[in-house]
CSV table of C-alpha atoms in Angstrom, one decimal:
chain,number,residue,atom,x,y,z
A,1,UNK,CA,88.9,-73.6,52.8
A,2,UNK,CA,86.3,-74.1,55.5
A,3,UNK,CA,82.5,-73.0,55.0
A,4,UNK,CA,83.2,-69.9,56.9
A,5,UNK,CA,86.3,-68.7,54.9
A,6,UNK,CA,86.2,-66.3,52.0
A,7,UNK,CA,87.2,-67.6,48.6
A,8,UNK,CA,90.7,-67.1,47.3
A,9,UNK,CA,91.1,-64.1,44.8
A,10,UNK,CA,91.1,-64.7,41.1
A,11,UNK,CA,94.7,-63.7,40.2
A,12,UNK,CA,94.9,-60.3,38.5
A,13,UNK,CA,91.1,-59.7,38.3
A,14,UNK,CA,91.0,-56.6,40.4
A,15,UNK,CA,93.5,-54.9,38.0
A,16,UNK,CA,91.0,-55.2,35.1
A,17,UNK,CA,88.8,-52.5,36.6
A,18,UNK,CA,89.1,-48.7,36.9
A,19,UNK,CA,87.1,-48.5,40.2
A,20,UNK,CA,88.3,-45.9,42.7
A,21,UNK,CA,90.5,-47.8,45.2
A,22,UNK,CA,89.3,-45.5,48.0
A,23,UNK,CA,85.7,-46.9,47.7
A,24,UNK,CA,84.6,-50.3,48.6
A,25,UNK,CA,82.3,-51.1,45.7
A,26,UNK,CA,80.0,-53.8,47.1
A,27,UNK,CA,77.1,-53.0,44.7
A,28,UNK,CA,77.9,-54.6,41.4
A,29,UNK,CA,74.3,-55.6,41.0
A,30,UNK,CA,72.9,-52.1,40.5
A,31,UNK,CA,75.0,-50.8,37.5
A,32,UNK,CA,77.8,-53.3,37.0
A,33,UNK,CA,81.4,-52.3,36.4
A,34,UNK,CA,83.0,-52.4,33.0
A,35,UNK,CA,86.5,-53.8,32.7
A,36,UNK,CA,89.1,-51.5,31.3
A,37,UNK,CA,89.7,-53.7,28.2
A,38,UNK,CA,85.9,-53.4,27.4
A,39,UNK,CA,86.0,-49.7,28.0
A,40,UNK,CA,88.8,-49.4,25.4
A,41,UNK,CA,86.9,-51.6,22.9
A,42,UNK,CA,83.9,-49.4,23.3
A,43,UNK,CA,86.1,-46.2,22.8
A,44,UNK,CA,87.6,-47.5,19.6
A,45,UNK,CA,84.1,-48.0,18.3
A,46,UNK,CA,83.2,-44.4,19.1
A,47,UNK,CA,86.3,-43.2,17.5
A,48,UNK,CA,85.3,-45.2,14.4
A,49,UNK,CA,82.0,-43.3,14.4
A,50,UNK,CA,83.6,-39.9,14.6
A,51,UNK,CA,86.1,-40.6,11.9
A,52,UNK,CA,83.2,-40.9,9.4
A,53,UNK,CA,79.6,-40.8,10.9
A,54,UNK,CA,78.2,-41.3,7.4
A,55,UNK,CA,80.2,-44.4,6.7
A,56,UNK,CA,79.3,-45.9,10.2
A,57,UNK,CA,75.5,-45.1,10.3
A,58,UNK,CA,74.7,-45.3,6.6
A,59,UNK,CA,76.6,-48.5,5.8
A,60,UNK,CA,74.6,-51.8,5.4
A,61,UNK,CA,77.5,-53.2,7.4
A,62,UNK,CA,76.1,-51.8,10.6
A,63,UNK,CA,73.0,-54.0,10.5
A,64,UNK,CA,75.4,-57.0,9.8
A,65,UNK,CA,77.5,-56.1,12.8
A,66,UNK,CA,74.5,-55.8,15.1
A,67,UNK,CA,73.1,-59.2,13.9
A,68,UNK,CA,76.5,-60.8,14.4
A,69,UNK,CA,76.7,-59.4,18.0
A,70,UNK,CA,73.2,-60.5,18.7
A,71,UNK,CA,74.0,-64.0,17.7
A,72,UNK,CA,77.1,-64.1,19.8
A,73,UNK,CA,75.2,-62.9,23.0
A,74,UNK,CA,72.2,-65.1,22.2
A,75,UNK,CA,74.4,-68.2,21.9
A,76,UNK,CA,76.0,-67.5,25.4
A,77,UNK,CA,72.4,-67.3,26.9
A,78,UNK,CA,71.0,-70.3,25.1
A,79,UNK,CA,68.5,-68.1,23.3
A,80,UNK,CA,67.3,-68.1,19.7
A,81,UNK,CA,69.2,-65.3,18.0
A,82,UNK,CA,66.4,-65.0,15.4
A,83,UNK,CA,63.9,-64.4,18.1
A,84,UNK,CA,65.9,-62.1,20.2
A,85,UNK,CA,66.7,-58.4,20.0
A,86,UNK,CA,69.3,-56.1,21.4
A,87,UNK,CA,67.9,-53.4,23.7
A,88,UNK,CA,69.3,-50.8,26.1
A,89,UNK,CA,68.1,-52.5,29.3
A,90,UNK,CA,65.5,-54.7,30.9
A,91,UNK,CA,63.3,-51.6,31.7
A,92,UNK,CA,63.0,-50.8,28.0
A,93,UNK,CA,62.0,-54.4,27.3
A,94,UNK,CA,59.2,-54.3,29.9
A,95,UNK,CA,57.7,-51.2,28.3
A,96,UNK,CA,58.0,-52.8,24.8
A,97,UNK,CA,56.2,-56.0,25.9
A,98,UNK,CA,53.5,-54.0,27.9
A,99,UNK,CA,52.8,-52.1,24.7
A,100,UNK,CA,52.8,-55.2,22.5
A,101,UNK,CA,50.4,-57.3,24.5
A,102,UNK,CA,47.6,-54.8,23.9
A,103,UNK,CA,45.7,-54.8,27.2
A,104,UNK,CA,42.1,-53.8,27.1
A,105,UNK,CA,39.5,-52.7,29.7
A,106,UNK,CA,39.0,-55.4,32.3
A,107,UNK,CA,42.4,-57.1,31.7
A,108,UNK,CA,45.0,-57.3,34.5
A,109,UNK,CA,48.8,-57.7,34.8
A,110,UNK,CA,50.0,-59.8,37.7
A,111,UNK,CA,53.2,-59.0,39.5
A,112,UNK,CA,55.0,-60.3,42.6
A,113,UNK,CA,55.9,-58.2,45.6
A,114,UNK,CA,59.6,-59.0,44.8
A,115,UNK,CA,59.6,-57.2,41.6
A,116,UNK,CA,61.7,-54.4,40.3
A,117,UNK,CA,60.1,-51.1,41.3
A,118,UNK,CA,60.3,-49.4,37.9
A,119,UNK,CA,58.5,-52.4,36.4
A,120,UNK,CA,55.5,-51.7,38.6
A,121,UNK,CA,55.6,-48.1,37.6
A,122,UNK,CA,55.5,-49.1,33.9
A,123,UNK,CA,52.6,-51.5,34.5
A,124,UNK,CA,50.5,-48.9,36.3
A,125,UNK,CA,51.0,-46.5,33.6
A,126,UNK,CA,50.1,-48.9,30.9
A,127,UNK,CA,47.1,-50.1,32.9
A,128,UNK,CA,45.8,-46.5,33.3
A,129,UNK,CA,46.1,-45.9,29.5
A,130,UNK,CA,44.2,-49.2,28.6
A,131,UNK,CA,41.7,-49.4,31.4
A,132,UNK,CA,43.4,-52.5,32.8
A,133,UNK,CA,44.5,-53.1,36.4
A,134,UNK,CA,47.6,-54.4,38.2
A,135,UNK,CA,47.6,-56.9,40.9
A,136,UNK,CA,50.4,-58.1,43.2
A,137,UNK,CA,50.8,-61.7,44.7
A,138,UNK,CA,52.9,-61.8,47.9
A,139,UNK,CA,55.6,-64.3,48.2
A,140,UNK,CA,57.1,-65.0,51.7
A,141,UNK,CA,60.9,-64.4,51.7
A,142,UNK,CA,61.6,-67.8,52.9
A,143,UNK,CA,59.1,-69.5,50.5
A,144,UNK,CA,60.3,-72.7,48.8
A,145,UNK,CA,60.1,-73.1,45.1
A,146,UNK,CA,57.0,-75.2,45.5
A,147,UNK,CA,55.3,-72.6,47.6
A,148,UNK,CA,56.2,-69.8,45.1
A,149,UNK,CA,54.7,-71.7,42.2
A,150,UNK,CA,51.7,-72.6,44.2
A,151,UNK,CA,51.0,-69.0,45.3
A,152,UNK,CA,51.5,-67.7,41.8
A,153,UNK,CA,49.3,-70.4,40.3
A,154,UNK,CA,46.5,-69.6,42.8
A,155,UNK,CA,46.7,-65.9,41.9
A,156,UNK,CA,46.2,-66.4,38.2
A,157,UNK,CA,42.8,-65.5,36.8
A,158,UNK,CA,42.2,-67.3,33.6
A,159,UNK,CA,40.5,-65.1,31.0
A,160,UNK,CA,41.5,-62.0,33.0
A,161,UNK,CA,45.1,-62.1,33.7
A,162,UNK,CA,46.8,-61.1,30.4
A,163,UNK,CA,50.4,-61.0,31.5
A,164,UNK,CA,52.3,-62.4,34.4
A,165,UNK,CA,55.8,-60.6,35.2
A,166,UNK,CA,58.3,-62.3,37.4
A,167,UNK,CA,61.9,-61.7,38.2
A,168,UNK,CA,64.4,-64.6,37.7
A,169,UNK,CA,66.7,-63.0,40.4
A,170,UNK,CA,64.7,-60.4,42.3
A,171,UNK,CA,66.3,-57.0,42.8
A,172,UNK,CA,65.1,-56.0,46.3
A,173,UNK,CA,65.4,-59.4,47.9
A,174,UNK,CA,68.0,-61.2,45.8
A,175,UNK,CA,65.8,-64.3,45.7
A,176,UNK,CA,66.1,-66.7,42.7
A,177,UNK,CA,62.7,-67.8,41.6
A,178,UNK,CA,61.8,-71.0,39.7
A,179,UNK,CA,60.7,-69.3,36.5
A,180,UNK,CA,60.6,-72.4,34.3
A,181,UNK,CA,58.0,-73.9,36.8
A,182,UNK,CA,56.2,-70.7,37.0
A,183,UNK,CA,56.0,-70.3,33.2
A,184,UNK,CA,54.6,-73.9,33.0
A,185,UNK,CA,51.9,-73.1,35.6
A,186,UNK,CA,50.9,-70.0,33.6
A,187,UNK,CA,50.9,-71.9,30.3
A,188,UNK,CA,48.2,-74.2,31.7
A,189,UNK,CA,45.9,-71.3,31.3
A,190,UNK,CA,47.5,-69.7,28.2
A,191,UNK,CA,48.7,-66.7,30.2
A,192,UNK,CA,51.9,-65.2,28.8
A,193,UNK,CA,54.9,-64.7,31.0
A,194,UNK,CA,57.6,-61.9,31.0
A,195,UNK,CA,60.7,-62.9,32.9
A,196,UNK,CA,62.8,-60.0,34.0
A,197,UNK,CA,66.2,-61.7,34.2
A,198,UNK,CA,68.2,-58.4,34.5
A,199,UNK,CA,70.8,-60.1,36.9
A,200,UNK,CA,71.1,-63.4,35.2
A,201,UNK,CA,73.5,-63.2,32.3
A,202,UNK,CA,76.9,-63.9,33.7
A,203,UNK,CA,75.8,-64.6,37.2
A,204,UNK,CA,74.1,-67.9,36.8
A,205,UNK,CA,73.8,-70.5,34.0
A,206,UNK,CA,70.8,-70.2,31.8
A,207,UNK,CA,69.3,-71.8,28.7
A,208,UNK,CA,66.6,-69.3,27.7
A,209,UNK,CA,65.2,-71.6,25.2
A,210,UNK,CA,64.4,-74.2,27.9
A,211,UNK,CA,62.5,-71.8,30.3
A,212,UNK,CA,59.2,-71.7,28.4
A,213,UNK,CA,58.8,-67.9,28.9
A,214,UNK,CA,56.9,-65.9,26.3
A,215,UNK,CA,59.3,-63.0,26.9
A,216,UNK,CA,62.6,-63.1,28.6
A,217,UNK,CA,65.1,-60.2,29.1
A,218,UNK,CA,68.6,-60.1,30.6
A,219,UNK,CA,71.1,-57.2,31.1
A,220,UNK,CA,74.6,-58.1,30.0
A,221,UNK,CA,76.0,-54.8,31.5
A,222,UNK,CA,75.7,-56.2,35.1
A,223,UNK,CA,77.3,-59.6,35.4
A,224,UNK,CA,78.5,-60.1,31.9
A,225,UNK,CA,80.9,-57.2,31.8
A,226,UNK,CA,79.3,-55.4,28.8
A,227,UNK,CA,79.1,-51.7,28.5
A,228,UNK,CA,76.0,-50.2,30.0
A,229,UNK,CA,73.0,-50.1,27.6
A,230,UNK,CA,73.2,-53.8,26.6
A,231,UNK,CA,70.3,-56.2,27.1
A,232,UNK,CA,68.8,-59.1,25.1
A,233,UNK,CA,65.1,-59.7,24.8
A,234,UNK,CA,64.0,-63.1,23.6
A,235,UNK,CA,60.4,-63.5,22.3
A,236,UNK,CA,58.5,-66.8,21.7
A,237,UNK,CA,57.5,-67.4,18.1
A,238,UNK,CA,53.8,-66.8,18.7
A,239,UNK,CA,54.6,-63.2,19.8
A,240,UNK,CA,57.2,-62.0,17.3
A,241,UNK,CA,54.8,-60.6,14.7
A,242,UNK,CA,52.9,-58.7,17.5
A,243,UNK,CA,56.0,-56.9,18.8
A,244,UNK,CA,55.5,-53.2,18.3
A,245,UNK,CA,58.8,-51.2,18.7
A,246,UNK,CA,58.6,-48.2,21.1
A,247,UNK,CA,60.4,-46.0,18.4
A,248,UNK,CA,59.6,-46.4,14.7
A,249,UNK,CA,62.5,-46.2,12.4
A,250,UNK,CA,63.8,-47.4,8.9
A,251,UNK,CA,63.7,-51.1,9.8
A,252,UNK,CA,60.0,-51.1,11.0
A,253,UNK,CA,58.6,-53.0,8.1
A,254,UNK,CA,61.4,-55.7,8.5
A,255,UNK,CA,59.7,-56.8,11.7
A,256,UNK,CA,61.1,-58.2,14.9
A,257,UNK,CA,64.0,-58.2,15.8
A,258,UNK,CA,65.5,-55.5,13.5
A,259,UNK,CA,62.4,-53.2,13.9
A,260,UNK,CA,63.3,-52.8,17.7
A,261,UNK,CA,67.1,-52.6,17.2
A,262,UNK,CA,67.1,-50.0,14.5
A,263,UNK,CA,67.0,-46.6,16.4
A,264,UNK,CA,68.5,-44.2,14.1
A,265,UNK,CA,71.6,-42.4,15.5
A,266,UNK,CA,71.7,-43.9,18.9
A,267,UNK,CA,75.0,-45.1,20.3
A,268,UNK,CA,75.5,-48.7,19.2
A,269,UNK,CA,78.9,-49.0,20.7
A,270,UNK,CA,77.7,-50.7,23.9
A,271,UNK,CA,76.2,-53.5,21.9
A,272,UNK,CA,79.1,-53.9,19.5
A,273,UNK,CA,81.6,-54.0,22.4
A,274,UNK,CA,79.5,-56.5,24.5
A,275,UNK,CA,81.4,-59.5,23.1
A,276,UNK,CA,84.6,-58.1,24.6
A,277,UNK,CA,82.8,-58.4,28.0
A,278,UNK,CA,82.1,-62.1,27.4
A,279,UNK,CA,85.7,-62.5,26.3
A,280,UNK,CA,86.9,-61.1,29.5
A,281,UNK,CA,84.4,-63.3,31.6
A,282,UNK,CA,85.6,-66.4,29.6
A,283,UNK,CA,89.3,-65.5,30.1
A,284,UNK,CA,88.8,-65.4,33.8
A,285,UNK,CA,86.8,-68.5,33.5
A,286,UNK,CA,83.0,-68.4,33.7
A,287,UNK,CA,82.6,-71.1,36.3
A,288,UNK,CA,85.5,-69.8,38.4
A,289,UNK,CA,83.9,-66.3,38.4
A,290,UNK,CA,80.6,-67.6,39.3
A,291,UNK,CA,81.9,-69.7,42.1
A,292,UNK,CA,84.1,-67.0,43.5
A,293,UNK,CA,81.3,-64.3,43.4
A,294,UNK,CA,78.8,-66.4,45.0
A,295,UNK,CA,81.1,-67.6,47.8
A,296,UNK,CA,82.3,-64.0,48.4
A,297,UNK,CA,78.7,-62.7,48.6
A,298,UNK,CA,77.8,-65.4,51.1
A,299,UNK,CA,80.9,-64.6,53.1
A,300,UNK,CA,80.0,-60.9,53.1
A,301,UNK,CA,76.4,-61.6,54.2
A,302,UNK,CA,77.7,-63.7,57.1
A,303,UNK,CA,80.3,-61.2,58.4
A,304,UNK,CA,78.0,-58.1,57.9
A,305,UNK,CA,75.2,-60.0,59.5
A,306,UNK,CA,77.3,-60.9,62.5
A,307,UNK,CA,78.4,-57.3,62.8
A,308,UNK,CA,74.7,-56.5,63.2
A,309,UNK,CA,74.3,-59.2,65.8
A,310,UNK,CA,72.5,-61.7,63.5
A,311,UNK,CA,72.8,-65.4,63.5
A,312,UNK,CA,73.4,-67.4,60.3
A,313,UNK,CA,69.6,-68.5,60.6
A,314,UNK,CA,68.5,-64.9,60.4
A,315,UNK,CA,70.1,-64.4,57.0
A,316,UNK,CA,67.9,-65.2,53.9
A,317,UNK,CA,69.0,-67.9,51.6
A,318,UNK,CA,68.8,-66.7,47.9
A,319,UNK,CA,67.7,-70.3,46.8
A,320,UNK,CA,70.6,-70.9,44.3
A,321,UNK,CA,74.3,-71.7,45.1
A,322,UNK,CA,75.5,-69.4,42.2
A,323,UNK,CA,73.6,-66.3,43.5
A,324,UNK,CA,76.2,-63.4,43.8
A,325,UNK,CA,73.9,-61.0,45.6
A,326,UNK,CA,72.8,-61.5,49.3
A,327,UNK,CA,70.7,-59.4,51.6
A,328,UNK,CA,71.0,-58.6,55.3
A,329,UNK,CA,68.2,-57.5,57.4
A,330,UNK,CA,68.7,-54.1,59.1
A,331,UNK,CA,67.6,-53.4,62.6
A,332,UNK,CA,64.0,-52.9,63.3
A,333,UNK,CA,62.8,-49.4,62.3
A,334,UNK,CA,65.7,-48.7,60.1
A,335,UNK,CA,65.1,-47.8,56.4
A,336,UNK,CA,61.5,-49.0,56.5
A,337,UNK,CA,60.5,-46.7,53.6
A,338,UNK,CA,62.2,-46.4,50.2
A,339,UNK,CA,63.1,-42.7,50.9
A,340,UNK,CA,64.7,-43.8,54.2
A,341,UNK,CA,66.5,-46.6,52.3
A,342,UNK,CA,67.9,-44.1,49.8
A,343,UNK,CA,69.1,-41.8,52.5
A,344,UNK,CA,70.9,-44.6,54.4
A,345,UNK,CA,72.5,-45.8,51.3
A,346,UNK,CA,73.9,-42.3,50.8
A,347,UNK,CA,75.1,-42.1,54.4
A,348,UNK,CA,77.0,-45.4,54.0
A,349,UNK,CA,78.5,-44.1,50.8
A,350,UNK,CA,79.5,-40.7,52.3
A,351,UNK,CA,80.7,-41.8,55.7
A,352,UNK,CA,81.9,-45.4,55.2
A,353,UNK,CA,83.3,-45.0,51.6
A,354,UNK,CA,81.2,-48.1,50.7
A,355,UNK,CA,78.7,-48.6,47.9
A,356,UNK,CA,75.9,-50.9,48.8
A,357,UNK,CA,72.2,-51.2,47.9
A,358,UNK,CA,69.5,-50.5,50.5
A,359,UNK,CA,65.9,-51.4,50.0
A,360,UNK,CA,62.7,-51.2,52.0
A,361,UNK,CA,60.7,-54.4,51.6
A,362,UNK,CA,58.1,-56.1,53.6
A,363,UNK,CA,58.0,-53.4,56.3
A,364,UNK,CA,61.8,-53.4,57.0
A,365,UNK,CA,65.1,-52.3,55.7
A,366,UNK,CA,67.5,-54.6,53.8
A,367,UNK,CA,71.0,-54.2,52.9
A,368,UNK,CA,72.0,-55.8,49.7
A,369,UNK,CA,75.6,-56.9,49.0
A,370,UNK,CA,77.2,-58.1,45.8
A,371,UNK,CA,80.3,-60.2,45.3
A,372,UNK,CA,82.5,-59.6,42.2
A,373,UNK,CA,86.1,-60.5,41.2
A,374,UNK,CA,87.4,-57.2,42.2
A,375,UNK,CA,86.1,-57.3,45.8
A,376,UNK,CA,88.2,-58.3,48.8
A,377,UNK,CA,87.1,-60.0,52.0
A,378,UNK,CA,88.3,-57.1,54.0
A,379,UNK,CA,85.9,-54.8,52.4
A,380,UNK,CA,82.9,-56.7,53.9
A,381,UNK,CA,84.7,-57.1,57.2
A,382,UNK,CA,85.3,-53.3,57.5
A,383,UNK,CA,81.7,-52.7,56.7
A,384,UNK,CA,80.7,-55.2,59.4
A,385,UNK,CA,82.9,-53.3,61.9
A,386,UNK,CA,81.7,-49.7,61.1
A,387,UNK,CA,78.1,-50.1,60.0
A,388,UNK,CA,76.7,-50.8,63.5
A,389,UNK,CA,78.3,-47.4,64.7
A,390,UNK,CA,76.9,-45.5,61.8
A,391,UNK,CA,73.4,-46.9,62.4
A,392,UNK,CA,73.7,-46.0,66.1
A,393,UNK,CA,74.7,-42.4,65.4
A,394,UNK,CA,71.6,-42.0,63.0
A,395,UNK,CA,69.1,-43.0,65.8
């Protein structure tokens, strides 16, 4: 296989999913896709609940099952299971951490301009409540790891910056950031770091316990095939006693992590079915899936970029060989605002029967493509052929 060829398919992988065959689903990164076997595992758990809700929720065995699941997922991520908690998603974890750090008047939270938009909204709300402020450090799209660390180190304000939030794999720009080095730079000034690793579990190898982050959260319902509503938050020992759950329930006095995992009659089936997602990933071969997805995303970026008249040098490098998301710059003036980006994404969905992500970042529009085991090279090739005509018709 030459550098320009797509990777060979993983045999039988496409049949594991219930995605509509009439739609090219090139946006695994946004909401994932749950394998059929995992769907069925989750449904069996829901059936168990409905056979006897009292036996399910009131049994002390429920806590044991949650702890067992947490340990299984933490082991996969190289995280301390006793310092980790299951949560619905990374967004919940961000609000949990913001509440727990207890900002005061004059404090600030530092973000990057590659961060997930909902995180910025959560930060602004918490800062308004506490009299703190939010500040953003700009990182060039083509910045090297050294430059990224240097810019963030230079933006820290010791004594004022009370929390730094960085993405391990950025959502709008699909850039892999050197979070271990960033955390080390922040640690020089005792500034806590929250790593939003929503896209990491299943996509790239990770040892959370070696990153040095005070808080790290990853979604398992994206690239690790878990049902939606499954994330793992890992907290450094110094912070565990200070974690305040967003919802107070029966395990509150037990402390972290059970205090944040105990949420009354919520649906625990996504968490309990999550190991079935890891089983699917391991059955396909973790390294085989990662290699396939990264190569397919890179192929998709090349062919769609070529369809838009772009040279390979015009296409951003995510900075890690395993990255299974890639972005393609859209023509000047297209989707330069987030409402325009949302509208274009809908047009691509409606008229091209293709699901992608479209974001406005840095004053221009960007198309984000994912590669997953159910995708085929011809789906990207068809998009490359038809997208220029759609963009021309919208002008």
